[in-house]
Coordinates of C-alpha atoms and ligand atoms in Angstrom, one line a residue:
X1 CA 24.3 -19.0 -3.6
X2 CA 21.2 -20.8 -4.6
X3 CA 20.0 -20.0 -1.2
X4 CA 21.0 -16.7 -1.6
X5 CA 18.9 -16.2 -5.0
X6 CA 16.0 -17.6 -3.3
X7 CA 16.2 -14.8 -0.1
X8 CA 16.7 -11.8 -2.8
X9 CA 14.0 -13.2 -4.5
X10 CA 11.4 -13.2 -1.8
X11 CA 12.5 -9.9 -0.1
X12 CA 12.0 -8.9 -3.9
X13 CA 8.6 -10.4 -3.8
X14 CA 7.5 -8.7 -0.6
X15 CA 9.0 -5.0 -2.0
X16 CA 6.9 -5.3 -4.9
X17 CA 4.1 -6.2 -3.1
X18 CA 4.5 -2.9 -1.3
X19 CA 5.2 -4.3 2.2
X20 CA 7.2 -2.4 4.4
X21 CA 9.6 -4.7 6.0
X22 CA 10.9 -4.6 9.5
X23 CA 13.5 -6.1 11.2
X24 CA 11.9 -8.1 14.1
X25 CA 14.0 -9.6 16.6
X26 CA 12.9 -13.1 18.4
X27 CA 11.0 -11.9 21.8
X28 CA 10.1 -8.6 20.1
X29 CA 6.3 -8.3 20.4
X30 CA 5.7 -7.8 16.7
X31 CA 3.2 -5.0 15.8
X32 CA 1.5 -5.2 12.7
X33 CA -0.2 -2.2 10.9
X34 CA -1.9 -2.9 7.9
X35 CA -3.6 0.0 5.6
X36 CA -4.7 0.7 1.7
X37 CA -3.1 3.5 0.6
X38 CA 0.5 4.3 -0.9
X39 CA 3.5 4.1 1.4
X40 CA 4.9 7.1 1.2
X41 CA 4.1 11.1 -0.7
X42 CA 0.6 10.2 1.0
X43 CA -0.4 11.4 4.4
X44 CA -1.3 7.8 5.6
X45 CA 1.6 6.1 4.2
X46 CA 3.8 8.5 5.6
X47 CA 2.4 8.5 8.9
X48 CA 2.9 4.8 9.4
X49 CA 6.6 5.2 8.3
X50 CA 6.9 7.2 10.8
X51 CA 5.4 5.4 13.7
X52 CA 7.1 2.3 12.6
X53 CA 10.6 4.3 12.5
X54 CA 9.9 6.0 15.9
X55 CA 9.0 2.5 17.4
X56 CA 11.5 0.7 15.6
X57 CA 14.3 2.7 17.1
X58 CA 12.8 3.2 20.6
X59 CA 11.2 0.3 21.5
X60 CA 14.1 -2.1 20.2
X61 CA 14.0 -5.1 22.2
X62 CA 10.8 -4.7 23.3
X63 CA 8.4 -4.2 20.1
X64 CA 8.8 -4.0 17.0
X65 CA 6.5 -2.5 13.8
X66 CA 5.3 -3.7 10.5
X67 CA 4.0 -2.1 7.9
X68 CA 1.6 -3.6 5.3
X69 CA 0.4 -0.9 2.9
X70 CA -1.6 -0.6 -0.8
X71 CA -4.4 -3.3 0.9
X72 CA -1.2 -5.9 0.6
X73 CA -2.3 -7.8 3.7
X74 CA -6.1 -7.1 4.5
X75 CA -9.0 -4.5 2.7
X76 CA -10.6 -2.1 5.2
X77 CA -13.8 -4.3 5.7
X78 CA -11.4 -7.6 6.2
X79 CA -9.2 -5.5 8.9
X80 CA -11.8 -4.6 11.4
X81 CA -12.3 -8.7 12.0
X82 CA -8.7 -9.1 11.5
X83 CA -7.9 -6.6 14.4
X84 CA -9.9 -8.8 16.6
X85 CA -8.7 -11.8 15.6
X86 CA -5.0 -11.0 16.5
X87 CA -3.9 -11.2 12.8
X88 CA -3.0 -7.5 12.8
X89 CA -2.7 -4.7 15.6
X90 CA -2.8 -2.0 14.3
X91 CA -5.3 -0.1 10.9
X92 CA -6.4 3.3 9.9
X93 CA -9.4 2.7 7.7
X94 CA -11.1 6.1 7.1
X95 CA -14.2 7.2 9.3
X96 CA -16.4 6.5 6.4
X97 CA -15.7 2.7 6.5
X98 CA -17.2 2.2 10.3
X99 CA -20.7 2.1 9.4
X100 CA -21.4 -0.9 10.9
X101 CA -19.7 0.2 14.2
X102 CA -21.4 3.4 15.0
X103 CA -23.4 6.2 13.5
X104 CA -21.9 9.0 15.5
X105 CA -19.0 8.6 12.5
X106 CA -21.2 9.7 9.7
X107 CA -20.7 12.7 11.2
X108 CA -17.3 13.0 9.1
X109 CA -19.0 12.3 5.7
X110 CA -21.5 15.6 6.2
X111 CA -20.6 17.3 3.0
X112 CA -19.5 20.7 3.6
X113 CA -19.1 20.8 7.2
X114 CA -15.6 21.7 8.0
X115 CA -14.4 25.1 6.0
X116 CA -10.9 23.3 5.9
X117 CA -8.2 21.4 8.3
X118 CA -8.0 23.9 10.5
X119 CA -11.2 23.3 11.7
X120 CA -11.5 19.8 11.6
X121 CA -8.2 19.9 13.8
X122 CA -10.0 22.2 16.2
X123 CA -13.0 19.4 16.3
X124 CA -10.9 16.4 17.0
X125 CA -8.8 18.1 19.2
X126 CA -11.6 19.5 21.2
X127 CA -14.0 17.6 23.7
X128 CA -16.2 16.5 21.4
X129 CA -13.9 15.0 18.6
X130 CA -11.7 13.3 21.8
X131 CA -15.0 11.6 23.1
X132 CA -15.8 10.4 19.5
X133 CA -12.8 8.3 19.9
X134 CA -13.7 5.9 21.9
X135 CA -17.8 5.4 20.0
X136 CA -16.5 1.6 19.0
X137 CA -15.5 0.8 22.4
X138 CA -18.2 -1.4 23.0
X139 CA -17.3 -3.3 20.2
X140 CA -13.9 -4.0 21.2
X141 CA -11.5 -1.2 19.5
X142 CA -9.6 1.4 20.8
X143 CA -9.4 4.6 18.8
X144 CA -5.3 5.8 18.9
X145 CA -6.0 8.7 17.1
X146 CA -7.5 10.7 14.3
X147 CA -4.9 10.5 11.0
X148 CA -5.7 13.4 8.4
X149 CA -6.0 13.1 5.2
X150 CA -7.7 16.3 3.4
X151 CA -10.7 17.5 1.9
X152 CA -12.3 15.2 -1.2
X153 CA -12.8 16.8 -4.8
X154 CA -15.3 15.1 -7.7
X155 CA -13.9 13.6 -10.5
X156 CA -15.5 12.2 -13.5
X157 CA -15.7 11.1 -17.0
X158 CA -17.0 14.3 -18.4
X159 CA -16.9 17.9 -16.8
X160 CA -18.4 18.5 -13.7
X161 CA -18.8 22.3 -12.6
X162 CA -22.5 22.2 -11.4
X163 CA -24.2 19.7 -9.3
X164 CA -26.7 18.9 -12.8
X165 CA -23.6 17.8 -14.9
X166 CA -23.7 14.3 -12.3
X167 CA -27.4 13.8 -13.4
X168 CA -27.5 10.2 -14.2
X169 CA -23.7 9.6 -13.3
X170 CA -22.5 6.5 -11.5
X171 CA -19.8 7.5 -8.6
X172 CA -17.8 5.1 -6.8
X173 CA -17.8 5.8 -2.8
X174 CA -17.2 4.4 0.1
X175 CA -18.7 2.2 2.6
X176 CA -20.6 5.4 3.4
X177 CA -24.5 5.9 3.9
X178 CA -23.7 9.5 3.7
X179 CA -21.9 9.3 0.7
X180 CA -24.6 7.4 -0.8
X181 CA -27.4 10.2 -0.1
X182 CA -25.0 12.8 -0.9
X183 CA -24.4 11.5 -4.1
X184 CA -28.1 10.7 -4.7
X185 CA -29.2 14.5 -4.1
X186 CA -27.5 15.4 -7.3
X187 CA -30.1 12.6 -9.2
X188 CA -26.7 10.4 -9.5
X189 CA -26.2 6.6 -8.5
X190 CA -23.6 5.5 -6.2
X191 CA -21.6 2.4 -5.7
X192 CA -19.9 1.3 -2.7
X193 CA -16.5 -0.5 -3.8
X194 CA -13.0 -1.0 -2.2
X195 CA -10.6 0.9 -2.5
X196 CA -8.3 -1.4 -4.6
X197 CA -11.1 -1.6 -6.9
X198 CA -11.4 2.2 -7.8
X199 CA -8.8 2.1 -10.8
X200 CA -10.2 -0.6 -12.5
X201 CA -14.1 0.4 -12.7
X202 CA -13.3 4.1 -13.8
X203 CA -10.8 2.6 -16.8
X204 CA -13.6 -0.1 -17.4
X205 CA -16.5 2.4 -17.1
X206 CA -18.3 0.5 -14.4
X207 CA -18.5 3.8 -12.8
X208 CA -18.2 7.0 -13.5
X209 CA -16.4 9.0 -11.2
X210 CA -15.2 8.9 -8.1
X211 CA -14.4 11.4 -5.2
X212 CA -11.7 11.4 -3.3
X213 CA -8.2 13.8 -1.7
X214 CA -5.3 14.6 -3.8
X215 CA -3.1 12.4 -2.5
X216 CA -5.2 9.4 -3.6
X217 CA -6.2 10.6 -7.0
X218 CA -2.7 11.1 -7.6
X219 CA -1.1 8.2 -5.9
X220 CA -3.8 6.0 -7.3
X221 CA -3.6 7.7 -10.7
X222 CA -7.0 8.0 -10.7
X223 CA -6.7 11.3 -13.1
X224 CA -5.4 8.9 -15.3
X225 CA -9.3 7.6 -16.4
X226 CA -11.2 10.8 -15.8
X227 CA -11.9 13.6 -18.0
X228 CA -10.9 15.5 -14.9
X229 CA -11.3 16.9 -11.3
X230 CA -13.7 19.3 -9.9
X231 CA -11.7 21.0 -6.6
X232 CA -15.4 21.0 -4.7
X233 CA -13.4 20.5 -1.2
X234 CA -16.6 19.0 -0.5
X235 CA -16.4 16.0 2.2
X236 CA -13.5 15.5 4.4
X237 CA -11.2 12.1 4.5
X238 CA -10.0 10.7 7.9
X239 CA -8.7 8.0 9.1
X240 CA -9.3 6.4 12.9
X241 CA -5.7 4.7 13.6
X242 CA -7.4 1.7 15.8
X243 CA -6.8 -1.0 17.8
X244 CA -7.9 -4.4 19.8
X245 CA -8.5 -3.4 23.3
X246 CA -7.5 -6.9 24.3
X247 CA -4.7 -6.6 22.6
X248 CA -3.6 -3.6 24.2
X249 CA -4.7 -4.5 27.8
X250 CA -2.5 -7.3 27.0
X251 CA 0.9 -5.8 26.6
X252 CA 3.0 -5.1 29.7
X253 CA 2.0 -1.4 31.2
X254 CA 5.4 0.0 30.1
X255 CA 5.0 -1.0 26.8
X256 CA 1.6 0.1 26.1
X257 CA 2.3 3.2 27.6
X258 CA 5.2 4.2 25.1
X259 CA 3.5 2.4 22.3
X260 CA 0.7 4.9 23.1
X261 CA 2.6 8.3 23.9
X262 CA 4.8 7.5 20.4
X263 CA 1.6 6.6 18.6
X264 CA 0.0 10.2 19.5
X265 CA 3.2 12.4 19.0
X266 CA 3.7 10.4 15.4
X267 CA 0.4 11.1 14.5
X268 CA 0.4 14.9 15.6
X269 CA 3.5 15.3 13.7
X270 CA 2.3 13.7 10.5
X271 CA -1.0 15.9 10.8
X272 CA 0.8 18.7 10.6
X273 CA 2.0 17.5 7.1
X274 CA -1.1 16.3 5.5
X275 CA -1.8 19.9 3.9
X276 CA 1.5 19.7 2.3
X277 CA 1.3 16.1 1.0
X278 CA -1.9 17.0 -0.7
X279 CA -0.6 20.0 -2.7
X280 CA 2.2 18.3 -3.8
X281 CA 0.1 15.8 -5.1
X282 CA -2.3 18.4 -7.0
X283 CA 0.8 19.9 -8.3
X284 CA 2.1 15.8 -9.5
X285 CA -1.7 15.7 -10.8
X286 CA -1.0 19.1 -13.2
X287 CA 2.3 18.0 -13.8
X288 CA 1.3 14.6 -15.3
X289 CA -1.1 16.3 -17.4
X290 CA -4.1 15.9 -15.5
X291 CA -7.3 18.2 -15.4
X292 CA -7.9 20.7 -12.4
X293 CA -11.0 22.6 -12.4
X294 CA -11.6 25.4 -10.1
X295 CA -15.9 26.6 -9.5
X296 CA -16.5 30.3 -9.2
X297 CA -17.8 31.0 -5.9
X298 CA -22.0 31.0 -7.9
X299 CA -21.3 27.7 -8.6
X300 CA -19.6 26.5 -5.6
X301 CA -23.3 27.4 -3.6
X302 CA -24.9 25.3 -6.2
X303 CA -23.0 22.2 -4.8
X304 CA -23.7 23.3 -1.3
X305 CA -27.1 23.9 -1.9
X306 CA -27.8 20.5 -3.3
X307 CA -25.9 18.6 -0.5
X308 CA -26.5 20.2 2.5
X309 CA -30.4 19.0 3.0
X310 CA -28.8 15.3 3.0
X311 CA -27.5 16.8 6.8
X312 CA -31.1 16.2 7.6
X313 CA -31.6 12.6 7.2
X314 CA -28.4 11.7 9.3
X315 CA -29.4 14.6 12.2
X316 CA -30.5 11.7 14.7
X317 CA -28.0 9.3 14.3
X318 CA -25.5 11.7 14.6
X319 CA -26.7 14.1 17.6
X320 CA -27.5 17.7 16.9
X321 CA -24.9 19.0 19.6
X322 CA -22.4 16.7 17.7
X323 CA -23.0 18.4 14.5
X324 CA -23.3 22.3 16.4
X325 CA -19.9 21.4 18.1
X326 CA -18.3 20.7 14.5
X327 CA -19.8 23.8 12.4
X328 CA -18.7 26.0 15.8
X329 CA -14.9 24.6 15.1
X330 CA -15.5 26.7 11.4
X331 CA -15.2 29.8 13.6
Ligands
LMR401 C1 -11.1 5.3 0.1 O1 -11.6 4.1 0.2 O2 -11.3 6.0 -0.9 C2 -10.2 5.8 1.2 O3 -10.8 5.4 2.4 C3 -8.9 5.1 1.0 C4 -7.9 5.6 2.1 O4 -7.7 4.9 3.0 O5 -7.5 6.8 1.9

């Protein structure tokens, strides 16, 4: 009984801690996919359910999936090294985080580049967003697949409905050079912190505001600590679901052939939701008593004017073709 106590307990333990368990059998080659994000109502967390399911049930006996979500297992700086170290195989860290992998992803962050999901689906889907994929191969990753998340919305401790209102505002972002410009052009600071992190400086005022999808303000409860949310649709958040090319070189052809061709059809069909996750989360964000604002279409031009010259400074890194390809997926 004792015994018994002691197992409920530490399956207890590991539920609380948000991990996903699986139920690995001895000789299964155990996959491990660790991410930051809720496990489930958001477009990630959803996604590796779903991958985890599919593999779970068709690759019994052979492999077998983990999930370790809400940063329980690594943050998204840790997981890149963790990847190649063999202590995970599988993460999705957004495209903003891979800075110190490759420029071509700042590409992602441009503010105001894609009109909406349609178009960044067109991008990624075309030649151009499929050769992007593999930019960090020479560093030892390879990319499975694009994961969609939405388009990011401002949020901060006081209205924001113009560019001006940020003046002197500190925003949390990403690992993002981009981001960092982007929020500099509107005479802001920004400050790179994880995403565990975010709650806790907006409650404690080490920063300001934030920006980020509906599905992680809600989730996060980030709405909870703002005045409210701006819906500027103003930057778009991906994920690049990766892996260790060793690690995949190393698996038996059949295996890493279905691990692949369920990878891609899991993540196709979880795109296809991400719209839908979102607005169910703006709709949770209302519902909770949280603070939408919408900008009139004058005031919307205000934020595009003020960002867009930060496309400029990233223009070489990123490739002018590169950038032309994405604006022509608008139309
Ligand atoms: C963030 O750090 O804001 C996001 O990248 C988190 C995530 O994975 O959605």
């Amino acid at each position: 009984m004792k015994k018994l106590l002691g197992a409920v307990s530490a399956i207890a333990l590991m539920m609380s801690a948000g991990q996903a368990l699986a139920d690995c059998d001895d000789g299964e080659i155990v996959i491990k996919f660790s991410h930051v994000t809720a496990d489930s109502g958001h477009p990630k967390g959803d996604a590796a359910r779903a991958i985890a399911e599919r593999i779970n049930k068709d690759m019994n006996g052979k492999a077998c999936m983990e999930v370790y979500p809400s940063s329980t297992l690594f943050d998204d700086d840790k997981v890149m090294e963790a990847l190649l170290l063999g202590d995970v195989q599988v993460a999705a860290p957004s495209l903003s985080k891979f800075e110190a992998y490759t420029k071509k992803y700042r590409l992602f962050d441009l503010p105001f580049l894609f009109s909406n999901m349609e178009s960044v689906n067109r991008f990624t889907q075309g030649p151009v967003g499929q050769e992007l994929l593999g930019a960090i191969e020479d560093k030892g990753y390879t990319g499975l697949g694009y994961v969609y998340n939405g388009l990011k919305h401002f949020s901060a401790n006081k209205p924001l409905m113009l560019p001006t209102d940020a003046h002197g505002l500190k925003f949390r972002v990403q690992t993002s050079d981009v981001a960092v410009a982007m929020i500099e052009a509107m005479d802001a600071s920004a400050q790179k912190l994880a995403f565990k992190e975010v709650y806790g400086a907006l409650q404690t005022g080490v920063v300001d505001g934030q920006e980020n999808t509906w599905s992680n303000i809600y989730k996060q409860k980030f709405f909870e600590v703002q005045d409210g949310i701006t819906e500027t649709n103003h930057q778009l958040l991906t994920y690049l679901a990766i892996t260790s090319t060793e690690w995949l070189d190393s698996l038996p052809q059949d295996v890493r052939e279905q691990f692949v061709t369920i990878f891609a059809e899991e993540v196709t069909a979880a795109n296809a939701k991400a719209e839908e996750i979102n607005e169910k989360a703006k709709e949770g964000i209302l519902a909770a008593g949280g603070t939408i604002r919408q900008l009139t279409p004058e005031e919307r031009r205000e934020w595009v004017e003020t960002m867009r010259p930060v496309w400029d400074q990233f223009e070489d890194d990123i490739g002018k073709d590169v950038i032309a390809a994405a604006v022509d997926a608008n139309s």
